[in-house]
Short mmCIF file of C-alpha atoms in Angstrom, two decimals:
data_model
loop_
_atom_site.label_atom_id
_atom_site.label_comp_id
_atom_site.label_asym_id
_atom_site.label_seq_id
_atom_site.Cartn_x
_atom_site.Cartn_y
_atom_site.Cartn_z
CA MET A 7 105.52 36.59 -13.60
CA PRO A 8 106.91 34.98 -9.79
CA ASP A 9 108.66 32.24 -10.19
CA PHE A 10 109.45 29.32 -7.78
CA ALA A 11 112.53 31.52 -6.19
CA ASP A 12 109.95 34.19 -4.96
CA LEU A 13 107.32 32.23 -3.59
CA LYS A 14 109.82 29.76 -1.93
CA ALA A 15 109.56 31.16 1.52
CA SER A 16 105.67 30.71 1.03
CA LEU A 17 105.58 27.29 -0.66
CA ASP A 18 108.37 25.54 0.53
CA SER A 19 106.74 23.48 3.03
CA ARG A 20 104.09 22.14 0.84
CA HIS A 21 104.85 19.18 -1.76
CA THR A 22 101.63 18.30 -3.11
CA LEU A 23 98.95 21.34 -3.84
CA VAL A 24 95.56 22.00 -5.24
CA ALA A 25 95.41 25.11 -7.45
CA LYS A 26 92.97 26.76 -9.88
CA ALA A 27 94.03 27.12 -13.50
CA LEU A 28 93.91 30.34 -14.67
CA THR A 29 95.05 30.33 -18.23
CA SER A 30 95.36 27.26 -20.74
CA VAL A 31 98.63 25.23 -21.30
CA SER A 32 101.03 27.33 -23.98
CA SER A 33 104.47 26.18 -24.59
CA GLY A 34 104.16 23.48 -21.71
CA ALA A 35 103.09 25.99 -18.98
CA CYS A 36 100.14 27.55 -17.43
CA THR A 37 99.39 30.29 -14.95
CA VAL A 38 97.55 28.83 -11.89
CA SER A 39 96.41 30.28 -8.61
CA VAL A 40 97.62 28.59 -4.87
CA GLY A 41 96.05 30.22 -2.08
CA GLY A 42 95.77 33.48 -3.85
CA ILE A 43 99.21 33.62 -4.93
CA GLU A 44 99.72 33.12 -8.73
CA ILE A 45 102.56 31.16 -10.02
CA ALA A 46 103.41 29.59 -13.16
CA VAL A 47 103.89 25.55 -13.46
CA ARG A 48 104.78 23.07 -16.16
CA ALA A 49 102.17 20.65 -17.04
CA ILE A 50 102.84 17.10 -18.20
CA SER A 51 102.83 16.25 -21.56
CA GLY A 52 99.22 15.58 -22.88
CA LEU A 53 97.42 17.17 -19.67
CA THR A 54 94.59 19.41 -21.22
CA VAL A 55 94.11 22.54 -19.32
CA THR A 56 91.66 25.21 -19.35
CA ALA A 57 90.91 28.39 -17.43
CA GLY A 58 88.89 27.22 -14.13
CA SER A 59 90.12 23.75 -14.17
CA GLN A 60 91.12 22.56 -10.69
CA LEU A 61 94.81 21.10 -10.85
CA LEU A 62 96.88 18.73 -8.83
CA ILE A 63 100.23 20.40 -8.19
CA VAL A 64 103.43 18.62 -7.29
CA ARG A 65 107.16 20.13 -6.85
CA HIS A 66 110.26 18.48 -7.93
CA GLY A 67 113.11 20.58 -6.70
CA SER A 68 112.72 24.17 -7.72
CA VAL A 69 109.73 23.27 -10.53
CA TYR A 70 106.09 22.93 -10.05
CA TRP A 71 104.29 20.50 -12.18
CA ALA A 72 100.69 20.35 -12.86
CA ILE A 73 100.11 16.51 -13.01
CA ALA A 74 96.52 16.17 -13.12
CA VAL A 75 93.20 17.82 -13.64
CA THR A 76 90.98 17.02 -10.65
CA VAL A 77 87.93 19.09 -11.49
CA ALA A 78 87.26 20.34 -15.20
CA ALA A 79 86.24 23.98 -15.44
CA PRO A 80 82.43 24.11 -16.13
CA ALA A 81 81.25 24.33 -19.55
CA VAL A 82 77.99 26.25 -19.04
CA PRO A 83 76.81 28.31 -15.94
CA PRO A 84 75.49 26.48 -13.02
CA PRO A 85 71.75 25.82 -13.07
CA PRO A 86 69.77 28.19 -10.94
CA PRO A 87 68.89 26.69 -7.50
CA THR A 88 66.08 24.28 -7.20
CA PRO A 89 62.87 26.26 -5.81
CA SER A 90 61.95 24.92 -2.42
CA SER A 91 59.68 22.55 -2.32
CA ASP A 92 58.44 23.59 1.16
CA PRO A 93 54.55 24.28 0.61
CA GLN A 94 53.58 27.69 0.28
CA PRO A 95 51.54 29.62 3.21
CA ASP A 96 47.83 29.22 2.18
CA PRO A 97 46.75 32.67 1.66
CA GLY A 98 43.24 32.01 3.02
CA ASP A 99 39.72 32.65 1.55
CA THR A 100 39.36 35.94 -0.93
CA ALA A 101 38.06 38.79 1.05
CA PRO A 102 34.14 38.90 0.40
CA ALA A 103 32.88 41.75 -1.39
CA PRO A 104 32.21 44.83 0.97
CA LYS A 105 28.55 44.76 2.19
CA PRO A 106 26.04 47.22 0.50
CA THR A 107 25.46 50.46 2.76
CA VAL A 108 21.74 50.30 3.88
CA THR A 109 19.81 53.25 4.94
CA THR A 110 16.47 53.42 6.33
CA GLY A 111 13.87 56.29 7.43
CA SER A 112 10.46 57.33 7.56
CA LEU A 113 8.48 60.00 5.79
CA VAL A 114 5.57 61.66 6.95
CA CYS A 115 2.96 62.66 4.31
CA SER A 116 0.05 64.82 4.82
CA PRO A 117 -2.98 64.85 2.44
CA VAL A 118 -3.19 67.68 0.06
CA ALA A 119 -6.61 67.35 -0.22
CA THR A 120 -9.43 65.55 1.69
CA ALA A 121 -13.01 65.50 -0.03
CA SER A 122 -15.98 63.50 -0.58
CA TYR A 123 -17.68 62.47 -3.83
CA ARG A 124 -21.62 62.11 -4.23
CA ASP A 125 -23.82 62.18 -7.19
CA GLY A 126 -21.22 62.85 -9.93
CA LYS A 127 -19.32 65.89 -7.75
CA TRP A 128 -17.31 66.63 -5.01
CA ARG A 129 -19.52 67.80 -1.71
CA THR A 130 -19.29 71.68 -0.80
CA ASP A 131 -21.94 71.59 1.52
CA ILE A 132 -19.55 70.10 4.55
CA GLY A 133 -16.74 72.41 4.21
CA PRO A 134 -14.17 73.43 1.79
CA VAL A 135 -14.18 71.28 -1.15
CA SER A 136 -10.23 70.11 -0.42
CA ASP A 137 -10.47 69.99 3.23
CA ALA A 138 -13.92 68.65 3.58
CA ASP A 139 -14.61 65.46 5.92
CA THR A 140 -14.71 61.80 4.20
CA PHE A 141 -18.05 59.81 4.37
CA GLN A 142 -18.54 56.24 2.95
CA GLY A 143 -22.14 55.03 2.26
CA ARG A 144 -25.31 56.75 2.82
CA TYR A 145 -27.43 58.11 5.58
CA SER A 146 -30.47 56.21 6.14
CA GLY A 147 -33.25 57.23 4.13
CA SER A 148 -31.61 60.04 2.45
CA SER A 149 -32.39 60.42 -1.22
CA TYR A 150 -28.79 61.40 -2.11
CA GLY A 151 -26.23 58.74 -3.68
CA ARG A 152 -23.58 56.94 -1.90
CA ASN A 153 -20.10 58.75 -0.68
CA THR A 154 -17.04 58.16 -1.60
CA GLY A 155 -14.30 60.03 0.88
CA CYS A 156 -11.01 60.43 -0.59
CA ALA A 157 -7.42 61.59 0.62
CA PHE A 158 -4.65 62.69 -1.83
CA TYR A 159 -1.00 62.67 -1.09
CA GLY A 160 0.46 64.64 -4.10
CA SER A 161 3.96 63.99 -5.01
CA LYS A 162 5.80 63.64 -1.64
CA PRO A 163 5.63 59.71 -1.38
CA ARG A 164 7.23 59.71 -4.85
CA SER A 165 10.04 61.63 -3.31
CA LEU A 166 11.19 58.26 -2.06
CA SER A 167 11.62 56.95 -5.63
CA GLY A 168 13.98 53.96 -5.47
CA ALA A 169 13.66 52.83 -2.02
CA THR A 170 11.95 49.69 -0.54
CA VAL A 171 8.60 50.14 1.53
CA THR A 172 9.10 48.13 4.76
CA LYS A 173 5.79 49.23 6.64
CA ALA A 174 3.03 52.35 6.45
CA THR A 175 0.78 53.42 8.88
CA LEU A 176 -2.24 55.47 8.82
CA LYS A 177 -4.05 58.45 11.20
CA ALA A 178 -8.14 58.38 11.17
CA LYS A 179 -10.60 59.70 13.29
CA ARG A 180 -14.16 58.84 13.27
CA LEU A 181 -16.65 61.63 13.54
CA SER A 182 -20.39 61.27 14.42
CA ALA A 183 -22.45 59.99 11.63
CA GLY A 184 -24.56 56.83 11.74
CA ASP A 185 -24.62 54.66 14.93
CA PHE A 186 -22.00 55.02 17.25
CA ALA A 187 -20.69 51.35 17.52
CA ALA A 188 -17.39 50.58 16.10
CA ARG A 189 -17.52 50.27 12.27
CA THR A 190 -14.99 49.04 9.68
CA PRO A 191 -15.01 51.20 6.43
CA THR A 192 -13.87 49.66 3.04
CA LEU A 193 -10.18 51.07 2.32
CA ARG A 194 -9.42 51.91 -1.52
CA LEU A 195 -6.51 52.66 -3.50
CA VAL A 196 -6.60 55.56 -5.44
CA SER A 197 -5.16 56.34 -8.82
CA GLN A 198 -4.94 60.18 -8.38
CA SER A 199 -2.52 62.14 -6.34
CA THR A 200 -4.51 65.29 -6.49
CA ARG A 201 -8.46 65.68 -6.49
CA PRO A 202 -9.60 65.33 -10.04
CA ALA A 203 -12.41 67.29 -11.53
CA GLY A 204 -14.42 64.19 -11.65
CA ALA A 205 -14.71 60.60 -9.93
CA PRO A 206 -11.95 59.40 -8.30
CA THR A 207 -10.32 56.34 -9.90
CA LEU A 208 -10.76 53.53 -7.06
CA ASN A 209 -8.52 50.45 -7.21
CA GLU A 210 -7.56 47.76 -4.81
CA THR A 211 -9.67 47.08 -1.43
CA THR A 212 -9.00 45.96 2.09
CA SER A 213 -10.55 46.84 5.46
CA GLY A 214 -9.93 49.82 6.95
CA PRO A 215 -9.51 50.58 10.81
CA SER A 216 -12.47 49.48 13.10
CA LEU A 217 -13.33 52.84 14.96
CA ALA A 218 -16.33 53.95 17.36
CA VAL A 219 -17.67 57.70 17.07
CA ASN A 220 -15.01 60.05 18.43
CA SER A 221 -12.21 57.31 18.64
CA SER A 222 -9.14 57.64 16.43
CA THR A 223 -6.07 55.63 15.42
CA SER A 224 -2.51 56.89 14.96
CA SER A 225 -0.97 53.81 13.68
CA PHE A 226 -3.22 51.71 11.46
CA THR A 227 -1.30 49.42 9.10
CA ILE A 228 -2.08 49.64 5.50
CA PRO A 229 -0.58 46.94 2.82
CA ASN A 230 3.30 47.80 2.11
CA SER A 231 2.17 47.10 -1.65
CA TRP A 232 -0.11 49.91 -1.25
CA ALA A 233 2.76 52.37 -0.17
CA GLN A 234 4.97 51.21 -2.66
CA ALA A 235 2.54 52.04 -5.25
CA MET A 236 2.71 55.40 -4.02
CA VAL A 237 6.29 56.02 -3.97
CA ASP A 238 6.51 54.40 -7.60
CA GLY A 239 4.00 56.89 -8.89
CA THR A 240 1.31 54.06 -9.92
CA ARG A 241 -1.14 55.11 -7.24
CA GLY A 242 -1.73 58.45 -5.51
CA GLY A 243 -4.36 58.28 -2.83
CA LEU A 244 -6.78 56.51 -0.12
CA ALA A 245 -10.43 56.32 0.15
CA ILE A 246 -13.00 54.76 1.88
CA SER A 247 -16.12 53.57 -0.19
CA ILE A 248 -18.55 50.75 -0.64
CA SER A 249 -21.10 49.53 -3.03
CA SER A 250 -23.83 49.62 -0.53
CA ASP A 251 -25.60 51.89 1.84
CA ASP A 252 -23.93 50.60 5.28
CA PRO A 253 -22.11 51.20 7.18
CA TYR A 254 -22.60 54.90 6.89
CA ILE A 255 -19.37 56.52 8.34
CA ARG A 256 -17.62 59.81 8.59
CA PHE A 257 -13.77 60.11 8.82
CA ALA A 258 -12.58 63.46 9.62
CA GLY A 259 -10.90 65.76 7.15
CA ARG A 260 -8.23 68.06 7.11
CA GLY A 261 -10.36 70.81 8.25
CA SER A 262 -11.64 68.85 11.47
CA TRP A 263 -8.34 67.19 12.83
CA SER A 264 -4.60 68.25 11.46
CA ALA A 265 -3.69 64.42 11.65
CA ALA A 266 -6.46 63.52 9.49
CA TRP A 267 -5.29 60.65 6.97
CA VAL A 268 -1.73 61.35 7.91
CA LEU A 269 0.49 58.50 6.29
CA THR A 270 3.84 57.51 7.70
CA ILE A 271 6.01 55.58 5.08
CA TYR A 272 9.18 53.45 6.46
CA TRP A 273 11.45 52.43 3.94
CA ARG A 274 15.08 51.40 3.53
CA ARG A 275 17.71 52.09 0.58
CA SER A 276 20.72 50.07 -0.67
CA SER A 277 23.90 51.90 -2.29
#
C-alpha cells in the first residue's frame, strides 16, 4: 500500500483534499482514492466511514486524516431516470381496412329454346318446336286458342351465382302478324329454364318492347330483379303472354333471327 512518502511528489501541493472511501475504517485507518491514486488515511475518532463515502481529507505533517464525511455512500441503487414528460408523437388514425376488390362484367345468354304454347301443346306448325317464333294473343277470327311465346335460357345465367345484377338487356325483333303499327307485348317471367313437356309456369309481369312489324331492339331493359332471379336459379325464362286476344304479336325465334331473345346480364362481384 503506498504511503505518504511514495505519494509526496503528487500530493505535497495539496492541503485539503476530497477523496472517495474504498474501505471502511479498520484499526483507525481506511483506504481512499484521491484523483485515481489510492492512499491510506487515518480517521478521526468517532468518524463512521463506509465504502463509497465521500471524505474530506487534510494533511498534518506526513499523515493524511479523514476528518468528515461529505456525502455518505448510497444505501440503495439510484432510481431509474424519470420518463420524459414530453408528449409522445401522435401516431395518427388507425389505417382503414382495405377496400374489397370489385369485379364487374357482362354475360351474353342466348336462349336454348324458343317456342309457342297453344291449346295445351307446343306448336310444331311454325317450325322446329325449340326454334319456333314466339306469338302472343290470338289471330282475329281464329278458332285456335291464345298463344304464349317463350324463350328458355338453360343454366348459363346461373354461372354468375353470387354476383349482383346491375342491368339486363334483351334483343327482340317483331315479324309480320296482326297489324303493322307499333304494339307492346306483355312480358312474363317463366319458372322453367328449359322447355317443359306441358304449359310453362308464368310469373311476374311487365311491359315489353313496343315494336312495329319488321323493327327490332338490341337493348330493351328488363328489371334487374328478373335477371337476378335467373342468376339465383329461381326463374329460368321469359315469355310474351296476355289473357286476351289482342294485341296479336309475333316475335322472331331462334330459327328466324340469330339474335332473337338474346339476354345480356351486367354484373358485379365483391371479394
